[in-house]
């Protein structure tokens, strides 16, 4: 049985994930992730630019598959639920400039799959 489809599937998924997920604020930076949200937007821009415009790509063998995560984040004064769901992963690229960068996709796995199938 050919395993090629698995390698292709993982590559497609991690490529879309790396280009869409947001970099997380450093864990020990003392950042307010409840009101300010968990994302580091400047770092996110760097990661997205590195993985698309410059032409580098996710090192599929060095990056684990994303996993389900939920977190609490301020949703507005009148929100009844402050829980959000997404996928966490860490990105390492082929040239080594990105090494285990913690990133998070805010959405469901099926939404990520939709994004994968939309590419190319
Ligand atoms: Zn790179």
CSV table of C-alpha atoms and ligand atoms in Angstrom, one decimal:
chain,number,residue,atom,x,y,z
A,1,UNK,CA,0.0,0.0,0.0
A,2,UNK,CA,1.4,3.4,-1.0
A,3,UNK,CA,1.9,5.9,1.9
A,4,UNK,CA,2.4,8.8,-0.5
A,5,UNK,CA,-1.0,10.2,0.1
A,6,UNK,CA,-0.2,10.6,3.8
A,7,UNK,CA,3.0,12.5,3.1
A,8,UNK,CA,1.1,14.7,0.7
A,9,UNK,CA,-1.8,15.2,3.1
A,10,UNK,CA,0.5,16.2,5.9
A,11,UNK,CA,2.5,18.6,3.7
A,12,UNK,CA,-0.7,20.3,2.4
A,13,UNK,CA,-2.2,20.6,5.9
A,14,UNK,CA,1.0,22.0,7.5
A,15,UNK,CA,1.6,24.4,4.6
A,16,UNK,CA,-1.9,25.9,4.9
A,17,UNK,CA,-1.6,25.9,8.7
A,18,UNK,CA,1.8,27.7,8.6
A,19,UNK,CA,0.5,30.3,6.2
A,20,UNK,CA,-2.7,30.9,8.1
A,21,UNK,CA,-2.0,30.3,11.8
A,22,UNK,CA,-1.1,33.2,14.1
A,23,UNK,CA,2.1,33.3,16.1
A,24,UNK,CA,1.6,33.2,19.8
A,25,UNK,CA,2.9,35.8,22.3
A,26,UNK,CA,5.9,34.5,24.3
A,27,UNK,CA,4.6,32.5,27.3
A,28,UNK,CA,6.9,34.2,29.8
A,29,UNK,CA,6.6,37.7,28.3
A,30,UNK,CA,4.0,38.8,30.9
A,31,UNK,CA,1.6,39.7,28.1
A,32,UNK,CA,-2.1,40.0,28.9
A,33,UNK,CA,-3.6,37.3,26.8
A,34,UNK,CA,-7.1,37.4,28.2
A,35,UNK,CA,-7.9,41.0,27.2
A,36,UNK,CA,-5.3,41.5,24.6
A,37,UNK,CA,-5.6,38.1,23.0
A,38,UNK,CA,-3.0,35.4,22.6
A,39,UNK,CA,-1.5,36.5,19.3
A,40,UNK,CA,1.7,38.3,18.4
A,41,UNK,CA,0.7,40.1,15.2
A,42,UNK,CA,4.2,41.4,14.3
A,43,UNK,CA,5.7,37.9,14.6
A,44,UNK,CA,2.7,36.6,12.6
A,45,UNK,CA,3.5,38.9,9.8
A,46,UNK,CA,7.1,37.8,9.8
A,47,UNK,CA,6.2,34.1,9.7
A,48,UNK,CA,3.6,34.5,6.9
A,49,UNK,CA,6.0,36.6,4.8
A,50,UNK,CA,8.7,34.1,5.3
A,51,UNK,CA,6.5,31.1,4.4
A,52,UNK,CA,4.9,32.7,1.3
A,53,UNK,CA,6.6,35.7,-0.4
A,54,UNK,CA,10.2,34.7,0.1
A,55,UNK,CA,9.5,31.1,-0.9
A,56,UNK,CA,10.5,29.2,2.1
A,57,UNK,CA,8.2,26.4,3.4
A,58,UNK,CA,7.3,24.4,6.4
A,59,UNK,CA,9.7,21.6,7.2
A,60,UNK,CA,7.1,18.8,7.3
A,61,UNK,CA,9.4,16.3,9.0
A,62,UNK,CA,10.3,18.8,11.8
A,63,UNK,CA,6.8,20.2,12.5
A,64,UNK,CA,4.2,18.2,14.4
A,65,UNK,CA,0.6,18.0,13.3
A,66,UNK,CA,-1.5,20.7,14.9
A,67,UNK,CA,-3.6,19.7,18.0
A,68,UNK,CA,-6.9,20.8,19.4
A,69,UNK,CA,-6.8,23.6,22.0
A,70,UNK,CA,-9.2,25.8,23.8
A,71,UNK,CA,-8.5,29.0,25.7
A,72,UNK,CA,-10.2,31.8,27.6
A,73,UNK,CA,-10.3,35.2,26.0
A,74,UNK,CA,-12.3,38.4,26.6
A,75,UNK,CA,-15.3,38.2,24.3
A,76,UNK,CA,-17.0,41.5,25.1
A,77,UNK,CA,-18.7,42.7,28.2
A,78,UNK,CA,-22.0,40.9,27.5
A,79,UNK,CA,-20.6,37.6,26.2
A,80,UNK,CA,-21.7,34.6,28.2
A,81,UNK,CA,-18.8,32.4,27.1
A,82,UNK,CA,-15.2,33.4,26.9
A,83,UNK,CA,-13.9,30.1,25.6
A,84,UNK,CA,-12.4,29.9,22.1
A,85,UNK,CA,-11.3,26.9,20.2
A,86,UNK,CA,-8.6,26.3,17.7
A,87,UNK,CA,-5.5,24.3,16.7
A,88,UNK,CA,-2.0,24.7,18.2
A,89,UNK,CA,1.2,23.7,16.5
A,90,UNK,CA,4.8,24.7,16.2
A,91,UNK,CA,6.4,25.6,12.9
A,92,UNK,CA,9.9,24.9,11.7
A,93,UNK,CA,10.9,25.9,8.2
A,94,UNK,CA,13.3,24.4,5.7
A,95,UNK,CA,16.0,27.0,6.0
A,96,UNK,CA,15.9,26.9,9.8
A,97,UNK,CA,15.0,30.6,10.3
A,98,UNK,CA,11.8,29.5,12.0
A,99,UNK,CA,12.5,26.9,14.6
A,100,UNK,CA,9.5,25.6,16.6
A,101,UNK,CA,7.6,28.8,16.4
A,102,UNK,CA,4.4,28.3,18.5
A,103,UNK,CA,1.4,29.2,16.4
A,104,UNK,CA,-2.4,28.9,16.7
A,105,UNK,CA,-5.2,28.6,14.1
A,106,UNK,CA,-8.5,30.0,15.4
A,107,UNK,CA,-11.1,27.8,14.0
A,108,UNK,CA,-12.0,24.1,13.5
A,109,UNK,CA,-10.1,21.4,11.8
A,110,UNK,CA,-12.7,21.2,9.1
A,111,UNK,CA,-12.2,24.9,8.4
A,112,UNK,CA,-8.5,24.3,8.0
A,113,UNK,CA,-9.3,21.4,5.6
A,114,UNK,CA,-11.5,23.7,3.6
A,115,UNK,CA,-8.5,26.1,3.3
A,116,UNK,CA,-6.2,23.3,2.3
A,117,UNK,CA,-8.5,22.2,-0.5
A,118,UNK,CA,-8.9,25.8,-1.8
A,119,UNK,CA,-5.2,26.2,-2.4
A,120,UNK,CA,-3.7,25.6,-5.9
B,1,LIG,ZN1,12.8,29.4,6.1
